[in-house]
């Protein structure tokens, strides 16, 4: 493994320039977006090409949450309800419904060579949560989010796909969109520990996590992604021991050039930076600023990939039918 980064690519096929750059930079993994998705056959070719560029079974990530944030869509793939809507519709059966959903989702992802899903979103939906995040949440209180997020993660793992818990240490109180601005949260540390941090603490055993581009005034002046204080808290108080990646460093919540953003996130304690857009000059800047992964990060990465196991064979039609019954209220007791 080379630079401490995960990169996107520009289109539905890997260009010669991208292939040569990835071979040289050797990022830990790759991430796909809607611009990279056409047909199942095409996505499988692209994931093969990305791994071929670095000469190893590198992880390939995607944001397949369901609802608005779903890169693989119909008619080629299933369309999923927004998570918050599914939680409401399934009621007491929500955890089982999320296990089924993510197990089915994992089957679709693995079929095209994708083995990491940037889910579950462990943020708590509140009255003021920005609309960009609101219905992506799994519940409106910590206990509900914990139950549904655990079920989501376990369903993905059962299907051979690694989950990524996000956005550590909690994005639910943000009333602005971190794609456009730096959200500022003014809650006390005691309130944050009691609510926002609780789902991440409960799921701290999971292999991969993603930071939040949010400034918590009670904790530090820097956004969590670039805060050594907050990342130390994520490790020691929340107890997350997995591989920690930044949210996309192309988002406008962060200031400065890509090299500056990269260096700040890694210096603060992120194991990897995530750069999603597939823009070559920006990726080159990130690669210049990102050192090789630290030994500690390599160990966490190896431990994460050790949990990428072949799925057991299941009856997908039966799982589909059970999920449909749960969401339509027609499941027999």
Short mmCIF file of C-alpha atoms in Angstrom, two decimals:
data_model
loop_
_atom_site.label_atom_id
_atom_site.label_comp_id
_atom_site.label_asym_id
_atom_site.label_seq_id
_atom_site.Cartn_x
_atom_site.Cartn_y
_atom_site.Cartn_z
CA UNK A 1 0.00 0.00 0.00
CA UNK A 2 1.20 3.47 -0.89
CA UNK A 3 -0.41 6.80 -0.03
CA UNK A 4 -2.89 7.10 2.82
CA UNK A 5 -5.83 7.86 0.54
CA UNK A 6 -8.94 6.52 -1.15
CA UNK A 7 -9.57 7.92 -4.62
CA UNK A 8 -12.45 8.15 -7.08
CA UNK A 9 -12.21 8.02 -10.86
CA UNK A 10 -13.76 10.17 -13.55
CA UNK A 11 -16.06 7.97 -15.61
CA UNK A 12 -17.35 4.50 -16.38
CA UNK A 13 -13.99 3.23 -17.64
CA UNK A 14 -10.49 3.72 -16.32
CA UNK A 15 -8.37 5.96 -18.52
CA UNK A 16 -4.72 5.17 -19.22
CA UNK A 17 -3.71 8.27 -17.28
CA UNK A 18 -5.75 7.17 -14.25
CA UNK A 19 -4.36 3.66 -14.42
CA UNK A 20 -0.78 4.95 -14.48
CA UNK A 21 -1.44 7.40 -11.64
CA UNK A 22 -3.07 4.74 -9.45
CA UNK A 23 -0.22 2.31 -10.12
CA UNK A 24 2.28 4.94 -8.98
CA UNK A 25 0.32 6.39 -6.03
CA UNK A 26 -1.03 3.00 -4.87
CA UNK A 27 -3.96 4.30 -2.75
CA UNK A 28 -5.44 1.99 -0.12
CA UNK A 29 -8.73 1.81 -2.01
CA UNK A 30 -11.22 3.39 -4.38
CA UNK A 31 -14.74 4.82 -4.24
CA UNK A 32 -17.44 4.82 -6.92
CA UNK A 33 -20.13 7.43 -7.53
CA UNK A 34 -23.16 7.65 -9.82
CA UNK A 35 -20.95 8.95 -12.64
CA UNK A 36 -19.11 5.60 -12.57
CA UNK A 37 -22.26 3.44 -12.76
CA UNK A 38 -23.99 2.25 -15.93
CA UNK A 39 -24.64 -1.50 -16.13
CA UNK A 40 -23.66 -4.42 -13.87
CA UNK A 41 -21.22 -5.69 -16.49
CA UNK A 42 -19.59 -2.26 -16.80
CA UNK A 43 -19.25 -1.80 -13.03
CA UNK A 44 -17.65 -5.25 -12.71
CA UNK A 45 -15.13 -4.34 -15.42
CA UNK A 46 -14.34 -1.05 -13.69
CA UNK A 47 -13.77 -2.63 -10.27
CA UNK A 48 -11.51 -5.22 -11.91
CA UNK A 49 -9.58 -2.45 -13.67
CA UNK A 50 -9.12 -0.47 -10.44
CA UNK A 51 -7.73 -3.50 -8.64
CA UNK A 52 -5.59 -4.34 -11.63
CA UNK A 53 -4.04 -0.86 -11.53
CA UNK A 54 -2.65 -1.45 -8.03
CA UNK A 55 -2.05 -5.18 -8.45
CA UNK A 56 -3.98 -6.34 -5.36
CA UNK A 57 -7.47 -6.96 -4.03
CA UNK A 58 -7.94 -3.33 -3.00
CA UNK A 59 -11.24 -2.39 -1.33
CA UNK A 60 -13.79 -0.64 -3.54
CA UNK A 61 -16.25 1.60 -1.68
CA UNK A 62 -19.64 3.07 -2.54
CA UNK A 63 -22.36 5.10 -0.79
CA UNK A 64 -25.35 2.78 -1.10
CA UNK A 65 -27.43 3.96 1.85
CA UNK A 66 -30.79 3.76 0.07
CA UNK A 67 -33.12 6.65 -0.62
CA UNK A 68 -31.48 9.80 -1.90
CA UNK A 69 -27.92 8.56 -1.37
CA UNK A 70 -27.89 5.49 -3.58
CA UNK A 71 -25.36 5.30 -6.39
CA UNK A 72 -26.66 2.07 -7.96
CA UNK A 73 -30.31 2.59 -8.93
CA UNK A 74 -33.18 1.01 -10.83
CA UNK A 75 -33.95 -0.50 -13.18
CA UNK A 76 -30.64 -2.39 -12.95
CA UNK A 77 -30.69 -2.54 -9.15
CA UNK A 78 -33.29 -2.34 -6.40
CA UNK A 79 -34.58 1.04 -5.26
CA UNK A 80 -34.55 1.43 -1.49
CA UNK A 81 -36.61 3.57 0.87
CA UNK A 82 -34.88 6.43 2.69
CA UNK A 83 -33.60 4.85 5.94
CA UNK A 84 -35.70 7.04 8.25
CA UNK A 85 -38.84 6.16 6.27
CA UNK A 86 -38.07 2.44 6.46
CA UNK A 87 -37.50 2.70 10.22
CA UNK A 88 -40.92 4.31 10.63
CA UNK A 89 -42.69 1.88 8.31
CA UNK A 90 -41.20 -1.25 9.89
CA UNK A 91 -41.92 -0.20 13.48
CA UNK A 92 -40.80 -2.78 16.03
CA UNK A 93 -39.47 -4.96 13.21
CA UNK A 94 -37.11 -2.22 11.99
CA UNK A 95 -33.85 -3.96 13.05
CA UNK A 96 -34.80 -7.14 11.22
CA UNK A 97 -35.86 -5.10 8.19
CA UNK A 98 -32.48 -3.35 8.10
CA UNK A 99 -30.61 -6.64 8.39
CA UNK A 100 -32.58 -7.99 5.43
CA UNK A 101 -32.13 -4.80 3.42
CA UNK A 102 -28.38 -4.70 3.92
CA UNK A 103 -27.92 -8.43 3.30
CA UNK A 104 -29.75 -8.08 -0.04
CA UNK A 105 -27.81 -4.90 -0.80
CA UNK A 106 -24.51 -6.66 -0.09
CA UNK A 107 -25.41 -9.32 -2.67
CA UNK A 108 -25.89 -6.64 -5.34
CA UNK A 109 -22.64 -4.89 -4.39
CA UNK A 110 -20.44 -7.99 -4.32
CA UNK A 111 -21.83 -9.14 -7.67
CA UNK A 112 -20.10 -6.14 -9.31
CA UNK A 113 -16.91 -6.19 -7.23
CA UNK A 114 -17.82 -3.66 -4.52
CA UNK A 115 -16.91 -4.80 -1.02
CA UNK A 116 -17.25 -1.73 1.23
CA UNK A 117 -20.46 0.25 1.78
CA UNK A 118 -20.30 3.68 3.44
CA UNK A 119 -23.18 2.85 5.78
CA UNK A 120 -24.70 2.80 8.35
CA UNK A 121 -25.24 6.48 9.05
CA UNK A 122 -25.16 6.56 12.86
CA UNK A 123 -26.21 10.20 13.21
CA UNK A 124 -29.40 10.95 15.16
CA UNK A 125 -32.15 12.79 13.30
CA UNK A 126 -33.41 15.83 15.18
CA UNK A 127 -35.92 18.57 14.48
CA UNK A 128 -33.20 20.84 13.11
CA UNK A 129 -31.06 18.27 11.29
CA UNK A 130 -30.27 19.64 7.81
CA UNK A 131 -32.45 18.10 5.05
CA UNK A 132 -29.33 16.76 3.30
CA UNK A 133 -28.99 14.32 6.22
CA UNK A 134 -32.41 14.07 7.92
CA UNK A 135 -34.00 11.09 6.18
CA UNK A 136 -30.63 9.33 5.78
CA UNK A 137 -30.62 8.72 9.54
CA UNK A 138 -31.78 5.45 11.08
CA UNK A 139 -33.80 6.95 13.91
CA UNK A 140 -34.59 9.93 16.11
CA UNK A 141 -33.01 8.70 19.35
CA UNK A 142 -29.79 6.93 20.25
CA UNK A 143 -31.33 3.56 21.15
CA UNK A 144 -33.22 3.29 17.84
CA UNK A 145 -30.16 4.34 15.82
CA UNK A 146 -27.99 1.81 17.67
CA UNK A 147 -30.38 -1.09 17.00
CA UNK A 148 -30.91 -0.25 13.33
CA UNK A 149 -27.25 0.58 12.67
CA UNK A 150 -26.07 -2.66 14.27
CA UNK A 151 -28.53 -4.64 12.15
CA UNK A 152 -27.37 -2.80 9.01
CA UNK A 153 -23.72 -3.47 9.76
CA UNK A 154 -24.33 -7.15 10.54
CA UNK A 155 -26.34 -7.64 7.36
CA UNK A 156 -23.55 -6.13 5.27
CA UNK A 157 -20.89 -8.25 7.00
CA UNK A 158 -22.98 -11.39 6.49
CA UNK A 159 -23.00 -10.56 2.79
CA UNK A 160 -19.24 -10.09 2.58
CA UNK A 161 -19.31 -6.29 2.52
CA UNK A 162 -17.56 -4.12 5.11
CA UNK A 163 -19.67 -1.38 6.73
CA UNK A 164 -18.39 2.15 7.43
CA UNK A 165 -19.96 3.89 10.44
CA UNK A 166 -20.42 7.59 9.82
CA UNK A 167 -20.16 10.48 10.59
CA UNK A 168 -18.03 10.18 13.75
CA UNK A 169 -18.58 11.69 16.34
CA UNK A 170 -22.09 12.72 15.13
CA UNK A 171 -23.61 14.92 12.43
CA UNK A 172 -27.24 15.03 13.60
CA UNK A 173 -27.14 18.45 15.27
CA UNK A 174 -25.71 20.15 12.18
CA UNK A 175 -28.14 22.65 10.70
CA UNK A 176 -25.99 23.40 7.63
CA UNK A 177 -24.76 21.16 4.82
CA UNK A 178 -21.07 20.28 5.17
CA UNK A 179 -20.87 19.93 1.37
CA UNK A 180 -21.24 23.73 1.27
CA UNK A 181 -20.29 25.16 4.68
CA UNK A 182 -18.64 24.15 7.94
CA UNK A 183 -21.45 23.27 10.37
CA UNK A 184 -20.97 24.53 13.92
CA UNK A 185 -22.48 22.62 16.86
CA UNK A 186 -22.61 24.41 20.20
CA UNK A 187 -23.92 21.60 22.44
CA UNK A 188 -22.06 20.85 25.65
CA UNK A 189 -19.72 17.89 25.81
CA UNK A 190 -22.02 16.23 28.37
CA UNK A 191 -25.00 16.47 25.99
CA UNK A 192 -22.92 15.17 23.08
CA UNK A 193 -21.70 12.18 25.10
CA UNK A 194 -25.24 11.35 26.24
CA UNK A 195 -26.75 11.44 22.75
CA UNK A 196 -24.69 12.01 19.59
CA UNK A 197 -21.66 9.95 20.59
CA UNK A 198 -23.67 7.01 21.96
CA UNK A 199 -24.28 5.16 18.66
CA UNK A 200 -20.60 5.34 17.75
CA UNK A 201 -19.58 4.05 21.17
CA UNK A 202 -22.06 1.17 20.83
CA UNK A 203 -20.68 0.28 17.37
CA UNK A 204 -17.01 0.98 18.14
CA UNK A 205 -16.08 -2.65 17.42
CA UNK A 206 -16.82 -2.25 13.70
CA UNK A 207 -13.90 -2.22 11.24
CA UNK A 208 -14.24 1.13 9.45
CA UNK A 209 -15.37 4.64 10.35
CA UNK A 210 -15.67 8.05 8.71
CA UNK A 211 -15.22 11.42 10.39
CA UNK A 212 -17.55 14.42 10.36
CA UNK A 213 -16.58 17.80 8.93
CA UNK A 214 -18.16 19.62 11.88
CA UNK A 215 -16.82 22.08 14.44
CA UNK A 216 -17.90 21.26 17.99
CA UNK A 217 -17.32 24.44 20.01
CA UNK A 218 -17.20 22.49 23.29
CA UNK A 219 -14.36 20.34 21.97
CA UNK A 220 -12.09 22.28 19.60
CA UNK A 221 -11.95 25.11 17.07
CA UNK A 222 -10.95 22.76 14.22
CA UNK A 223 -13.45 20.53 12.39
CA UNK A 224 -13.50 16.98 13.77
CA UNK A 225 -11.73 15.63 10.68
CA UNK A 226 -8.75 17.92 11.35
CA UNK A 227 -8.85 17.96 15.16
CA UNK A 228 -6.24 15.94 17.07
CA UNK A 229 -8.30 16.51 20.25
CA UNK A 230 -11.47 15.07 18.75
CA UNK A 231 -9.75 12.15 17.05
CA UNK A 232 -8.06 11.31 20.36
CA UNK A 233 -11.53 11.39 21.94
CA UNK A 234 -12.87 9.12 19.16
CA UNK A 235 -10.13 6.62 19.96
CA UNK A 236 -10.05 6.84 23.75
CA UNK A 237 -13.53 7.92 24.95
CA UNK A 238 -15.76 6.60 22.17
CA UNK A 239 -13.41 3.63 21.88
CA UNK A 240 -13.33 3.25 18.10
CA UNK A 241 -10.37 1.04 17.22
CA UNK A 242 -10.99 0.57 13.50
CA UNK A 243 -9.60 2.23 10.40
CA UNK A 244 -10.63 5.89 10.41
CA UNK A 245 -11.09 7.73 7.11
CA UNK A 246 -12.00 11.36 6.58
CA UNK A 247 -15.24 12.33 4.94
CA UNK A 248 -14.64 13.62 1.41
CA UNK A 249 -11.95 16.30 1.64
CA UNK A 250 -13.43 17.96 -1.45
CA UNK A 251 -16.37 19.25 0.61
CA UNK A 252 -16.53 22.99 1.23
CA UNK A 253 -16.64 22.56 5.01
CA UNK A 254 -12.84 22.36 4.88
CA UNK A 255 -10.59 25.30 4.04
CA UNK A 256 -7.39 25.54 2.01
CA UNK A 257 -6.03 23.61 -0.93
CA UNK A 258 -6.18 19.85 -1.22
CA UNK A 259 -2.64 19.40 0.04
CA UNK A 260 -3.40 21.50 3.11
CA UNK A 261 -6.64 19.64 3.81
CA UNK A 262 -4.93 16.27 3.40
CA UNK A 263 -2.01 17.11 5.65
CA UNK A 264 -4.27 18.50 8.38
CA UNK A 265 -6.55 15.44 8.45
CA UNK A 266 -3.66 12.97 8.58
CA UNK A 267 -1.74 15.01 11.16
CA UNK A 268 -4.85 15.05 13.37
CA UNK A 269 -4.99 11.26 13.36
CA UNK A 270 -7.13 10.14 10.43
CA UNK A 271 -5.66 6.96 8.96
CA UNK A 272 -6.74 7.85 5.42
CA UNK A 273 -8.20 10.75 3.47
CA UNK A 274 -11.11 10.24 1.12
CA UNK A 275 -11.08 12.18 -2.17
CA UNK A 276 -14.14 11.38 -4.24
CA UNK A 277 -14.40 13.59 -7.31
CA UNK A 278 -11.94 11.80 -9.60
CA UNK A 279 -10.32 15.12 -10.57
CA UNK A 280 -6.74 14.31 -11.57
CA UNK A 281 -4.96 17.56 -10.54
CA UNK A 282 -6.64 17.41 -7.13
CA UNK A 283 -5.74 13.73 -6.68
CA UNK A 284 -2.15 14.48 -7.59
CA UNK A 285 -2.12 17.21 -4.93
CA UNK A 286 -3.51 14.80 -2.36
CA UNK A 287 -0.95 12.14 -3.30
CA UNK A 288 1.88 14.64 -2.92
CA UNK A 289 0.68 15.64 0.56
CA UNK A 290 -0.26 12.19 1.84
CA UNK A 291 2.56 10.10 3.27
CA UNK A 292 2.53 6.33 3.22
CA UNK A 293 0.10 4.79 5.70
CA UNK A 294 1.48 4.59 9.22
CA UNK A 295 2.24 1.19 10.73
CA UNK A 296 -0.72 1.60 13.10
CA UNK A 297 -3.00 2.47 10.17
CA UNK A 298 -1.72 -0.53 8.21
CA UNK A 299 -2.52 -2.80 11.13
CA UNK A 300 -6.04 -1.39 11.41
CA UNK A 301 -6.47 -1.73 7.63
CA UNK A 302 -5.36 -5.36 7.72
CA UNK A 303 -7.73 -6.10 10.62
CA UNK A 304 -10.58 -4.50 8.68
CA UNK A 305 -9.91 -6.47 5.51
CA UNK A 306 -9.69 -9.68 7.53
CA UNK A 307 -13.43 -9.24 8.16
CA UNK A 308 -14.16 -9.19 4.41
CA UNK A 309 -15.39 -12.79 4.27
CA UNK A 310 -17.17 -14.78 1.55
CA UNK A 311 -20.93 -14.73 2.22
CA UNK A 312 -22.92 -17.83 2.98
CA UNK A 313 -25.40 -18.82 0.29
CA UNK A 314 -28.90 -17.62 1.08
CA UNK A 315 -32.29 -17.70 -0.61
CA UNK A 316 -32.48 -14.12 -1.86
CA UNK A 317 -36.10 -14.51 -2.99
CA UNK A 318 -37.05 -15.53 0.54
CA UNK A 319 -35.22 -12.54 2.03
CA UNK A 320 -36.91 -10.22 -0.47
CA UNK A 321 -40.31 -11.65 0.42
CA UNK A 322 -39.69 -11.31 4.16
CA UNK A 323 -38.59 -7.71 3.79
CA UNK A 324 -41.58 -6.83 1.63
CA UNK A 325 -43.91 -8.41 4.18
CA UNK A 326 -42.31 -6.48 7.05
CA UNK A 327 -42.60 -3.17 5.21
CA UNK A 328 -46.19 -3.77 4.14
CA UNK A 329 -47.31 -4.82 7.61
CA UNK A 330 -48.30 -8.24 6.34
CA UNK A 331 -45.86 -10.41 8.25
CA UNK A 332 -47.47 -13.23 10.23
CA UNK A 333 -46.58 -13.46 13.91
#
